[in-house]
XYZ file of C-alpha atoms in Angstrom:
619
model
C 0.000 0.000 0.000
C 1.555 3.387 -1.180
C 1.853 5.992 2.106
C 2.375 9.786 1.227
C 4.552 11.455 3.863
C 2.561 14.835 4.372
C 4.191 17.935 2.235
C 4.492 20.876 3.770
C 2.152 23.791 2.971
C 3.811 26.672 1.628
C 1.517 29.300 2.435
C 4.208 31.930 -0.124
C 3.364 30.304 -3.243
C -0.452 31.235 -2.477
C 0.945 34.839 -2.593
C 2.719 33.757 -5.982
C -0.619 32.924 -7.259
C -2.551 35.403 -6.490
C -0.168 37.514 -8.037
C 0.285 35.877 -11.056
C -3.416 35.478 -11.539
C -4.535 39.288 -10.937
C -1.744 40.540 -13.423
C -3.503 38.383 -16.136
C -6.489 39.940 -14.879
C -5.238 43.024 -15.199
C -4.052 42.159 -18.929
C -7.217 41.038 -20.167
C -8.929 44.383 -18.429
C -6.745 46.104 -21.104
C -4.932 48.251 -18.138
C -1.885 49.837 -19.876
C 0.501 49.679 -17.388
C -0.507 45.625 -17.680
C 0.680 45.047 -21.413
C 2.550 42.360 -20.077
C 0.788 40.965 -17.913
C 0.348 37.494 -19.741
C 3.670 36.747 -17.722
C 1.801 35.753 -15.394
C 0.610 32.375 -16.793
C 4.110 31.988 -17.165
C 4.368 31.727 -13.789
C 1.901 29.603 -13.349
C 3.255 26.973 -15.480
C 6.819 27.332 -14.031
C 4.331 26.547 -10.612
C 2.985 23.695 -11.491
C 6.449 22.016 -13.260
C 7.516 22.433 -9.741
C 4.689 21.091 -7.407
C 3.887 18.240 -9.573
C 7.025 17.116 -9.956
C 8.011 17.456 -6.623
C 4.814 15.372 -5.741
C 5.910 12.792 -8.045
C 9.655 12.534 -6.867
C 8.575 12.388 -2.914
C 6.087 9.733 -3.741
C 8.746 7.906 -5.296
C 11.309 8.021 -2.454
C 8.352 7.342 -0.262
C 7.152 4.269 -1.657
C 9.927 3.284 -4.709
C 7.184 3.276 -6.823
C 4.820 6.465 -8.245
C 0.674 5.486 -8.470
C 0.539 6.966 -11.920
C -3.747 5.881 -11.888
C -4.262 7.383 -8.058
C -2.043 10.786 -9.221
C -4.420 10.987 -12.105
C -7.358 10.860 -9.692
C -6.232 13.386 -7.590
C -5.479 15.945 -10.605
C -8.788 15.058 -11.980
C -10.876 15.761 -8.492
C -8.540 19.334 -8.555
C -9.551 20.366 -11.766
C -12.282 19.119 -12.889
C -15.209 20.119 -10.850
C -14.394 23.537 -11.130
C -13.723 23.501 -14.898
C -17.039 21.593 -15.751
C -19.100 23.969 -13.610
C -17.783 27.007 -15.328
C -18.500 25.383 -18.704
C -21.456 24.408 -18.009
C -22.860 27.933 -16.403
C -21.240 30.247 -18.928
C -22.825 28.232 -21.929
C -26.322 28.113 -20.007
C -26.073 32.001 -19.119
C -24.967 32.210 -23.118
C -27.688 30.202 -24.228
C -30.442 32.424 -22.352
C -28.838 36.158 -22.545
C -25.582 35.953 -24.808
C -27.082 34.289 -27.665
C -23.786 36.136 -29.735
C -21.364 34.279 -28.122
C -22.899 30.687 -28.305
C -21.596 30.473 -31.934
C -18.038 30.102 -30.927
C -18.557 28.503 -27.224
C -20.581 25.542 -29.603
C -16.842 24.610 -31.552
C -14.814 25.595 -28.282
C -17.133 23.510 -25.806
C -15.208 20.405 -26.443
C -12.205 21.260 -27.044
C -12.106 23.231 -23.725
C -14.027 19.797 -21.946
C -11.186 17.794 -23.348
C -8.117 19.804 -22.894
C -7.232 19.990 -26.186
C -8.130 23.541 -26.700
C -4.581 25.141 -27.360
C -4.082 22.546 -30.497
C -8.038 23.500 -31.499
C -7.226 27.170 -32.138
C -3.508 26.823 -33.905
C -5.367 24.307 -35.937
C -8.406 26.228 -36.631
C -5.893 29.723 -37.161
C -7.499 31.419 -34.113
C -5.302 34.094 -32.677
C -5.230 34.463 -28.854
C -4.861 38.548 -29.858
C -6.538 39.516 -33.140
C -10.005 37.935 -32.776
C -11.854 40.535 -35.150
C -15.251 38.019 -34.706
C -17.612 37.843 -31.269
C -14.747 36.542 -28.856
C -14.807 33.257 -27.399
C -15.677 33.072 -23.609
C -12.997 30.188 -23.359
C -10.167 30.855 -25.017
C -8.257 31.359 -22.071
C -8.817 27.325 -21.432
C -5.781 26.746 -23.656
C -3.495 27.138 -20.859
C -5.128 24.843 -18.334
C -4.970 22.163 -22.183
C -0.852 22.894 -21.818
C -1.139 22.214 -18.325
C -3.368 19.123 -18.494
C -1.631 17.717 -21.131
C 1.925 17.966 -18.975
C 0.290 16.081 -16.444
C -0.525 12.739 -18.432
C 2.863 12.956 -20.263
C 5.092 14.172 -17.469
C 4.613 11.751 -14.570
C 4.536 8.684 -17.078
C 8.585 10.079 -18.298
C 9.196 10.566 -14.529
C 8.146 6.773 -13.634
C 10.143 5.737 -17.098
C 13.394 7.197 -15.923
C 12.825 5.971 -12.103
C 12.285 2.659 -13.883
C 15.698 2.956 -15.911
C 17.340 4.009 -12.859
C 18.115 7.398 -13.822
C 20.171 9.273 -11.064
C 18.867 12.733 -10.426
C 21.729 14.413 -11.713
C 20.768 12.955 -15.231
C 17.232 13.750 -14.905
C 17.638 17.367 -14.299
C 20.356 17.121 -16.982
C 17.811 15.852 -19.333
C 15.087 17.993 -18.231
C 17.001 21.231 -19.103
C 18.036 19.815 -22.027
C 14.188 19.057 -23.212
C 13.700 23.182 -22.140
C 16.172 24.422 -23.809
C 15.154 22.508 -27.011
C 11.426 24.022 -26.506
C 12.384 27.797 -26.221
C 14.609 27.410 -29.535
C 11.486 26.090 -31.215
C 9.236 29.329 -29.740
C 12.259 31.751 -30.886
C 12.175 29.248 -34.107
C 9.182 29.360 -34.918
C 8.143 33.281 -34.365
C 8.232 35.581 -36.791
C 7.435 39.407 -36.807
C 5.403 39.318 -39.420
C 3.011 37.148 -38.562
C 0.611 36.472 -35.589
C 2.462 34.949 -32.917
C -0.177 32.876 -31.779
C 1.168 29.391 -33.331
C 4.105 29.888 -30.904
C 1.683 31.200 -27.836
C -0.214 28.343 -27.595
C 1.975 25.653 -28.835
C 2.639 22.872 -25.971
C 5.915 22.221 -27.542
C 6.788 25.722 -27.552
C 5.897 27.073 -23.798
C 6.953 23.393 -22.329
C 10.426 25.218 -21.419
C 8.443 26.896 -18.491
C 7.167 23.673 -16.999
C 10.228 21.852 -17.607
C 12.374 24.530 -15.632
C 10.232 24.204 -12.572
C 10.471 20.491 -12.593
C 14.317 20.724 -13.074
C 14.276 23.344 -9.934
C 12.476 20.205 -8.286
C 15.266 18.238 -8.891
C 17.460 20.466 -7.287
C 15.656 22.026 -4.741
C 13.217 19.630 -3.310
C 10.892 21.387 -0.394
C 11.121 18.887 2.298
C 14.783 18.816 2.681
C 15.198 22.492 2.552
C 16.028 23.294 6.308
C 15.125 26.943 8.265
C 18.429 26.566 10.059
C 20.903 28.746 7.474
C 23.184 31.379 8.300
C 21.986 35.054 8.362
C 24.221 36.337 5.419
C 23.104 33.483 3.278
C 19.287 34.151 4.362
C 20.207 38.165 3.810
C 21.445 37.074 0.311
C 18.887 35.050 -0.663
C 15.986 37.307 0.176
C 18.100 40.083 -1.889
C 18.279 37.756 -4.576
C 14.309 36.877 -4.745
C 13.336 40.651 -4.610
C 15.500 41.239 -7.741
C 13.690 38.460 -9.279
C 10.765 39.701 -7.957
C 10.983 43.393 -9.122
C 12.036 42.124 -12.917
C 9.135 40.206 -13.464
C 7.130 43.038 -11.947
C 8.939 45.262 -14.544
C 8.470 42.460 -17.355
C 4.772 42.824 -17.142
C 5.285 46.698 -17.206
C 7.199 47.145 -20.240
C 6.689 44.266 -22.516
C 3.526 43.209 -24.498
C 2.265 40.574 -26.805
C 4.091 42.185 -29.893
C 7.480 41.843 -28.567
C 10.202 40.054 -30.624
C 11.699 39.781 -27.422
C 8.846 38.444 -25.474
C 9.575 34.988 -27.817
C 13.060 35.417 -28.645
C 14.284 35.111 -24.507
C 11.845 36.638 -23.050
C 9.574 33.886 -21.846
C 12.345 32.189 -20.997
C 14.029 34.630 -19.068
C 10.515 35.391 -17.031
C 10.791 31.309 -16.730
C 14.020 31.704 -14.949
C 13.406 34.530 -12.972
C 10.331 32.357 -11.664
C 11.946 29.690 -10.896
C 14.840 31.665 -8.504
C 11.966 33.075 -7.042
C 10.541 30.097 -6.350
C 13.416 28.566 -4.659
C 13.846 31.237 -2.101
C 9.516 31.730 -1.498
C 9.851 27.964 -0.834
C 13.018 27.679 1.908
C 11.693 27.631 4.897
C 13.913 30.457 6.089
C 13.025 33.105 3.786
C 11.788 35.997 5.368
C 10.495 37.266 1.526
C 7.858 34.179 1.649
C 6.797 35.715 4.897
C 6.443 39.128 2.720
C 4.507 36.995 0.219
C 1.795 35.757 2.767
C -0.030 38.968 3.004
C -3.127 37.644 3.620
C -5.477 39.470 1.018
C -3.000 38.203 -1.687
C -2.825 34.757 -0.522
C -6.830 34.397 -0.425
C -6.549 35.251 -4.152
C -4.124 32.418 -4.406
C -5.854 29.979 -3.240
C -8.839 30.809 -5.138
C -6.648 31.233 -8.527
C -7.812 28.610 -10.549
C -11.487 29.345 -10.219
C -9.960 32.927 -10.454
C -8.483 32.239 -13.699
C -11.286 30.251 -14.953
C -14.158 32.723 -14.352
C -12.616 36.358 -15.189
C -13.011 36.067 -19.079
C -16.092 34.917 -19.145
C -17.190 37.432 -16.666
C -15.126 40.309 -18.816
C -16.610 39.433 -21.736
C -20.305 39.075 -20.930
C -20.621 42.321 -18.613
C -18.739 44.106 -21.131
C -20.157 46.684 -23.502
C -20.883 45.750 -27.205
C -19.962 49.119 -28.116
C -17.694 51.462 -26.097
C -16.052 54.711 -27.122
C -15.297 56.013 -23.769
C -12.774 54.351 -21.345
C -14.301 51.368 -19.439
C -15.818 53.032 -15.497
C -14.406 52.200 -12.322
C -17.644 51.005 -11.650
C -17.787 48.354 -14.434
C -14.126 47.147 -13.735
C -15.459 47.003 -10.093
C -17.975 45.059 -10.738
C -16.836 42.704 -12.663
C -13.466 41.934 -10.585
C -15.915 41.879 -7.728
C -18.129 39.301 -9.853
C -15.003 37.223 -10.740
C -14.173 36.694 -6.706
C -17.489 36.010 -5.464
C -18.483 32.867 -8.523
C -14.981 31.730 -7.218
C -15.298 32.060 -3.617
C -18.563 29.996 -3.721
C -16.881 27.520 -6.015
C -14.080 26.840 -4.127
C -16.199 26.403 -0.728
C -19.315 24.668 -2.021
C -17.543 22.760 -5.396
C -13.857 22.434 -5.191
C -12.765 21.915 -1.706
C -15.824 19.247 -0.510
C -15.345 17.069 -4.174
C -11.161 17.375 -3.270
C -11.817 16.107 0.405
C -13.689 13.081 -1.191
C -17.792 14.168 -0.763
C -18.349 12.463 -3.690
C -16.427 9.161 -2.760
C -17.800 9.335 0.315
C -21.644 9.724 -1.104
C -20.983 6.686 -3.261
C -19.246 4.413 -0.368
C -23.285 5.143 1.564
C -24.894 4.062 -1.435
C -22.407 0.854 -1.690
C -23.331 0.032 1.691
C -27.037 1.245 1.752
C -26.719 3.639 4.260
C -28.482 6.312 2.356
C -31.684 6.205 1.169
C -33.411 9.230 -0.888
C -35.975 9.449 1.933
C -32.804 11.295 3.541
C -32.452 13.355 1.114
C -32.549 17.022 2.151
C -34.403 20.235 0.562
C -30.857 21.703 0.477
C -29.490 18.982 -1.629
C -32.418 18.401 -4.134
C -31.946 22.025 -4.542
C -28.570 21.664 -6.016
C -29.374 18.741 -7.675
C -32.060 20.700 -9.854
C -29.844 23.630 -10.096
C -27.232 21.380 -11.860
C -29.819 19.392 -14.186
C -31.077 22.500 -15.402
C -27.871 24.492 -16.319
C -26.868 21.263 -17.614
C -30.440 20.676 -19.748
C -30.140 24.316 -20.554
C -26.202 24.152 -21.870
C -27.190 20.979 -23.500
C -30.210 22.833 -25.808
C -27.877 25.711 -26.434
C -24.981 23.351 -27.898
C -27.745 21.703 -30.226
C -28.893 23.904 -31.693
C -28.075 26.995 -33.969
C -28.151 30.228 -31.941
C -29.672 32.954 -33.702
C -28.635 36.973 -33.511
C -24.922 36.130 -33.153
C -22.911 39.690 -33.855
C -22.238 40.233 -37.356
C -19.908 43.083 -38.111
C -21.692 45.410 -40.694
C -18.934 46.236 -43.426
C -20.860 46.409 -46.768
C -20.453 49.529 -48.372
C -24.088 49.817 -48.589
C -24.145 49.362 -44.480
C -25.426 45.663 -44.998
C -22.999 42.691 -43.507
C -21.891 41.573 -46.530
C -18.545 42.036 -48.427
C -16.528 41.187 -51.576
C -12.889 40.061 -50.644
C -10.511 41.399 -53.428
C -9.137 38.378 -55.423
C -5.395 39.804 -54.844
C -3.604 42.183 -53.321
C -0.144 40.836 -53.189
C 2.845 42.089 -55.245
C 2.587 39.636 -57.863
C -1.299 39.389 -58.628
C -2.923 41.737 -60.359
C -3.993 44.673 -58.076
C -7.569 45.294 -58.567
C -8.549 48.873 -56.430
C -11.549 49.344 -55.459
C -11.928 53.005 -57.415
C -12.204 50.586 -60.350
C -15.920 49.713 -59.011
C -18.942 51.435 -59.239
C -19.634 52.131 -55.370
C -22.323 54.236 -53.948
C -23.843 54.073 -50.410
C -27.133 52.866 -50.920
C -28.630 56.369 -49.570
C -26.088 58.461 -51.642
C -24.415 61.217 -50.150
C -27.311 63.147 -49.939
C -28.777 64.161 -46.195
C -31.345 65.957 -44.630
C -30.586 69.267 -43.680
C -31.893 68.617 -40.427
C -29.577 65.789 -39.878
C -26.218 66.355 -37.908
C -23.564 63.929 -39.486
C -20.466 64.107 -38.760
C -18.906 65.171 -35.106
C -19.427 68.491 -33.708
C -15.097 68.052 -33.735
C -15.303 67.683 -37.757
C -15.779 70.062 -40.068
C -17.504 69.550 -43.335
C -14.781 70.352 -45.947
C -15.678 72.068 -49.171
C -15.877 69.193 -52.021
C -12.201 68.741 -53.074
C -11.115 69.324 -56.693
C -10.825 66.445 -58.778
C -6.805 67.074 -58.970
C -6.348 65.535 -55.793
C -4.308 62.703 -56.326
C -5.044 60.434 -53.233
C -4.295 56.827 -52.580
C -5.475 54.982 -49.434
C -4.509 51.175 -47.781
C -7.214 50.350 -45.678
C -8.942 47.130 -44.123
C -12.618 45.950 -43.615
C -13.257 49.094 -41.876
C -12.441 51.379 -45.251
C -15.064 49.434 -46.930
C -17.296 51.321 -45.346
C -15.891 54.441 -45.783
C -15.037 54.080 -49.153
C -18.225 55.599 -51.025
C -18.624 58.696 -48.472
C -14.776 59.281 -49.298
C -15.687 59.328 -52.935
C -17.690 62.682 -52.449
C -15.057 64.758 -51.232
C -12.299 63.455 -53.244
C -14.247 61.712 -56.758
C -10.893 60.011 -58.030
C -9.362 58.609 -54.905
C -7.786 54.943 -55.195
C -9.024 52.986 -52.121
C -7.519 49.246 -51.402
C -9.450 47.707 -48.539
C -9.259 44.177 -47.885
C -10.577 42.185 -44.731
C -8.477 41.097 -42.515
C -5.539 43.317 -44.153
C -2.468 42.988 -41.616
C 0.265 46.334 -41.914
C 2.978 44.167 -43.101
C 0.402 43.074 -45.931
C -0.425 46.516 -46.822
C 3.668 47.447 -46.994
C 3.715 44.370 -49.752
C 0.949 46.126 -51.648
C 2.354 49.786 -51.331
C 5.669 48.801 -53.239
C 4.097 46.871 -55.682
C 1.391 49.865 -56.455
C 4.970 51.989 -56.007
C 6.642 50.182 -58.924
C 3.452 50.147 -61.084
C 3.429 54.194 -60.467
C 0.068 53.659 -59.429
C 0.418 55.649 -55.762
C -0.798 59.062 -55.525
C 1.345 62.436 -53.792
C -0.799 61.851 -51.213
C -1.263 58.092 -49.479
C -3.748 57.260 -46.139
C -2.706 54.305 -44.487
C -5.943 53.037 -42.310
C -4.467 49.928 -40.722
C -4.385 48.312 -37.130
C -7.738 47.267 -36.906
C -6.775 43.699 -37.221
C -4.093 43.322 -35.107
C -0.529 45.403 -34.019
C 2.609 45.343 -35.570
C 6.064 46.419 -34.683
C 7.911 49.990 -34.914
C 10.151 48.144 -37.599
C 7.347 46.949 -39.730
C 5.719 50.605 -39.106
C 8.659 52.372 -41.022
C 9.154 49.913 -43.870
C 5.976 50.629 -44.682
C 6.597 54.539 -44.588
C 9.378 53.455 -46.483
C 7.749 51.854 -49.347
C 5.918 55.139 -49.868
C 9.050 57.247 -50.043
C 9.838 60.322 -49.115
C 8.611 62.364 -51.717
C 4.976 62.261 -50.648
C 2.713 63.563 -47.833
C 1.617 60.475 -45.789
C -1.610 60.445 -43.325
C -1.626 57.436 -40.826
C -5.180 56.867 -39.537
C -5.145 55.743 -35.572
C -7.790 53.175 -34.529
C -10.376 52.753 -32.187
C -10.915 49.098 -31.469
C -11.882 47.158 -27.931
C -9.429 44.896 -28.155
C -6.053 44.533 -26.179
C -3.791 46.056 -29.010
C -5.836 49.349 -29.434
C -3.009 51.269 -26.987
C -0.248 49.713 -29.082
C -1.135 50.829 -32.304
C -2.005 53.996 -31.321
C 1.116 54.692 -29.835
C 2.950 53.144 -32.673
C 1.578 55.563 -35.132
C 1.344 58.732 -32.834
C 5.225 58.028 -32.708
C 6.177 57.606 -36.311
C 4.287 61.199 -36.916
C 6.059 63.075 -34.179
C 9.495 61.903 -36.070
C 8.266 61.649 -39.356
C 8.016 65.716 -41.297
C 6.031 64.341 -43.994
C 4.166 61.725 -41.870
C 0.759 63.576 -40.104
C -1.534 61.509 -37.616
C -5.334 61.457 -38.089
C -7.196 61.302 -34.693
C -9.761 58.512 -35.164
C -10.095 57.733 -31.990
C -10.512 61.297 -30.642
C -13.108 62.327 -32.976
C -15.209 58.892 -32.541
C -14.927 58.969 -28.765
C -18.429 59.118 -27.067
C -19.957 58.579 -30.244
C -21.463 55.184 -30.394
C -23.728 55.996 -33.180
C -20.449 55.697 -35.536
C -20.409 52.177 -34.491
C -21.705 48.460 -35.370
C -22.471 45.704 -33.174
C -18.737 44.924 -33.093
C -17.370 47.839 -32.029
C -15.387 48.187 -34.892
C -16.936 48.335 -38.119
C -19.129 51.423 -39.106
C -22.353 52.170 -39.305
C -23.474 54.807 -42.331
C -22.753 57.945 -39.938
C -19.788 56.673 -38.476
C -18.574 56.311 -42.150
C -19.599 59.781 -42.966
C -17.798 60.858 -39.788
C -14.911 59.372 -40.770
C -14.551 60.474 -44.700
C -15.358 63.839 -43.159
C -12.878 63.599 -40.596
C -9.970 62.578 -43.600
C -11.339 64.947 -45.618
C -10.981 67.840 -43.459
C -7.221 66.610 -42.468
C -6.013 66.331 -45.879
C -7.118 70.076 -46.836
C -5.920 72.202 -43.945
């Protein structure tokens, strides 16, 4: 019979989780001074590569033998219970009020159930940050499918080399060896041009962080660490966490999704950082894991997972449609406030009795008839028919089609249709949308009565035909296209959906060599995604010096609004021929410009903005 010598409780790596789980709240709340706050899964996975393992290599000395089925049980009464209640409740609250959202939670449901989720989107070529479509309410579950996956793999190499009568020294050797090999394939496998996403949620390329904290178990296993140490060497090693400490404080301050850096050495640097923090929160003698029990921070902790589980959901669903004024205290209240209490009463009613063995315990009564339904109380067929109905509820709402799921309007005419181009890439055949006959299907013609464009624009005079404009836009220049047209008749506009900034720099030097670019050319990009400062200026590059260039800032409510923004307010300040348009300005307040996404225009947003460009390009 296996025995399991009792671990001790480390009350500092609570703290460490409740830190690392508010800065990812704080990330997905879009604070700026969070941009980097996705570093703080990153320490979660270094986390759990160090508590598992450490599990796994006691139980071993313990018993010369690891229970690979009974560590599976205990993982699965951990995680599951909280993970199928959340599933369950978001798609039954989704089903009933957030009809929009049930169209992606019906291909993510299963994925998510199955912890395969991470593979699901890099298959399906769903970013993590340039979801233009209604965002899924789980796509933070492809961590916890990295995690899950590590712990059916992991323990079964651990038993292998046990088996083989690996020393430790070779494990760790080996283990390090396996890390090193996954943060060359992230660094690989990134490029700046593209979304990073493949090598975000890629097992094989954020392994490195769970493989360091299992090699730090290795080294530094918990139960033979002893509080007895000299006070220069505790001094020192306190010293030494806080500088860990303060970088990866700084780390989620200064670096964002975007960065080269983040995937070139970042990660793994953050890794590292981790895992010396680790090591001195977990020695016994440490008087910064005393500074890390501050009791607010490690009630967070221990609620983390169902933390981490319910905030997106919660973001997402109490969460404007349409926004053009900076989310209120009040709503970032509530909805942190939501997020604690739906984990608070999961972890006391859901988690903690199924992880202390309720359920086993229920079924050993039945086994021996000691429970009979008569004994049943009101209490309990209560939450027996509040969990047949969310589940008979989730069940109807993963059947069958939802209707009224957000469709971003970017016709031309204001309908939700659109035309891709067939190419715009240097080699194809540019077709430009001037080519087409377009008119907005009310004309440009308005009431007098009827205010159009923002009290901040002026209404140009028509512009001569002369003007010899050429503008790179994306879905959201579809719809401005037409209005554009009756201020300045012979404009070229290019708008494609979808259209990236390093895929409008490919089409700018190909219309460059074709001399088809006019002295003036309005780049309208960044709705789709960010881009680096690099791939800012080859694009200003491809336009050359010789003409006046007008970059178009975005309004978007998604995570890389601030980037962008700051990206091209940058590149104007430097740039004499380069002049910034103030979208976002003029549209703010204004959620009459705006579809049910956000980010695609209505007819008077459309107006507003040819207006807006129109007024710019004459002063």
């Amino acid at each position: 019979m296996n025995k399991m010598k009792p671990t001790r409780y480390i009350r500092s790596l609570d703290g460490l989780r409740g830190l690392a789980v508010l800065a990812v709240i704080a990330y997905h709340l879009n604070f700026p001074w969070a941009s980097g706050g996705l570093l703080g899964v990153t320490i979660f996975f270094v986390l759990s590569g160090y508590l598992i393992t450490n599990l796994l290599v006691i139980e071993y000395e313990n018993n010369n033998r690891i229970n690979l089925k009974n560590f599976w049980i205990r993982r699965a009464r951990r995680l599951l219970p909280a993970m199928f209640t959340v599933l369950v409740t978001v798609t039954a609250w989704s089903t009933l009020f957030a009809r929009p959202f049930l169209e992606r939670l019906r291909d993510d449901f299963i994925p998510a159930l199955l912890y395969y989720s991470n593979w699901w989107y890099i298959f399906q070529d769903l970013s993590y940050f340039e979801a233009m479509s209604t965002p899924s309410l789980l796509t933070h579950f492809w961590s916890l499918a990295i995690e899950e996956q590590f712990y059916i793999i992991w323990p079964l190499l651990i038993a292998g080399a046990f088996l083989c009568h690996m020393s430790k020294k070779q494990m760790v050797k080996l283990t390090l060896l396996m890390a090193l090999l996954s943060s060359l394939l992230m660094a690989l496998f990134y490029s700046s041009t593209t979304d990073p996403s493949r090598v975000y949620y890629g097992t094989d390329t954020r392994a490195f962080s769970l493989l360091i904290g299992a090699a730090l178990a290795f080294i530094w296993p918990s139960q033979k660490l002893s509080k007895t140490i000299p006070a220069s060497l505790r001094r020192s090693m306190d010293i030494i966490g806080a500088v860990c400490l303060t970088a990866i404080l700084v780390m989620m301050v200064v670096v964002n999704q975007y960065d080269g850096f983040l995937y070139r050495g970042g990660m793994l640097l953050a890794s590292l950082l981790t895992a010396v923090l680790l090591a001195v929160l977990i020695h016994p003698a440490s008087k910064l894991g005393v500074f890390m029990t501050f009791k607010p921070l490690t009630w967070v902790g221990e609620r983390s997972y169902g933390i981490y589980l319910w905030h997106f959901p919660v973001i997402l669903l109490t969460s404007p449609q349409i926004s053009t004024s900076e989310t209120s205290l009040v709503t970032i209240a509530v909805q942190i406030a939501l997020t604690l209490i739906l984990s608070a009463i999961s972890y006391k009613y859901i988690e903690n009795p199924i992880r202390k063995g309720a359920v086993g315990s229920f079924y050993a009564k039945i086994q021996s008839r000691g429970w009979s339904i008569k004994q049943t109380t009101y209490r309990q067929w209560f939450t027996v028919g509040c969990i047949a109905l969310l589940v008979t509820v989730s069940c109807i709402g993963l059947s069958f089609k939802s209707i009224g799921a957000l469709q971003p309007e970017i016709s031309s005419a204001g309908s939700a249709t659109i035309s891709e181009q067939s190419s715009d890439m240097p080699d194809a055949d540019i077709k430009e949308n001037s080519n087409k006959e377009t008119t907005p299907a009310e004309k440009d013609e308005q009431p007098a009565d009827e205010k159009v464009a923002d009290d901040k624009v002026k209404q140009p005079q028509k512009a001569p035909t002369d003007y010899n404009i050429t503008i790179i836009g994306d879905s959201v220049m579809v719809n401005v296209e037409p209005f554009i047209k009756t201020h300045f008749p012979n404009t070229t506009v290019n708008a494609s959906i979808g259209r990236q900034l390093h895929e409008g720099t490919d089409l700018i030097k190909s219309m460059n060599q074709n001399n088809k670019l006019g002295d003036i050319v309005i780049i309208a990009l960044g709705s789709n995604g960010s881009f680096t400062s690099d791939q800012l200026s080859d694009a200003l590059e491809a336009v050359g010096s010789n003409r006046q260039i007008f970059l178009i800032n975005t309004r978007v409510p998604r995570n890389w609004e601030n980037i962008v923004n700051k990206r091209l307010e940058e590149a104007a300040d430097h740039n004499p021929s380069v002049h910034l348009i103030d979208w976002y300005s003029t549209s703010s307040g204004r959620n009459e410009y705006f579809a049910n996404d956000g980010i695609h225009l209505t007819q008077t947003g459309a107006r507003a903005y040819a207006a807006m460009i129109a007024a710019e390009v004459q002063k």
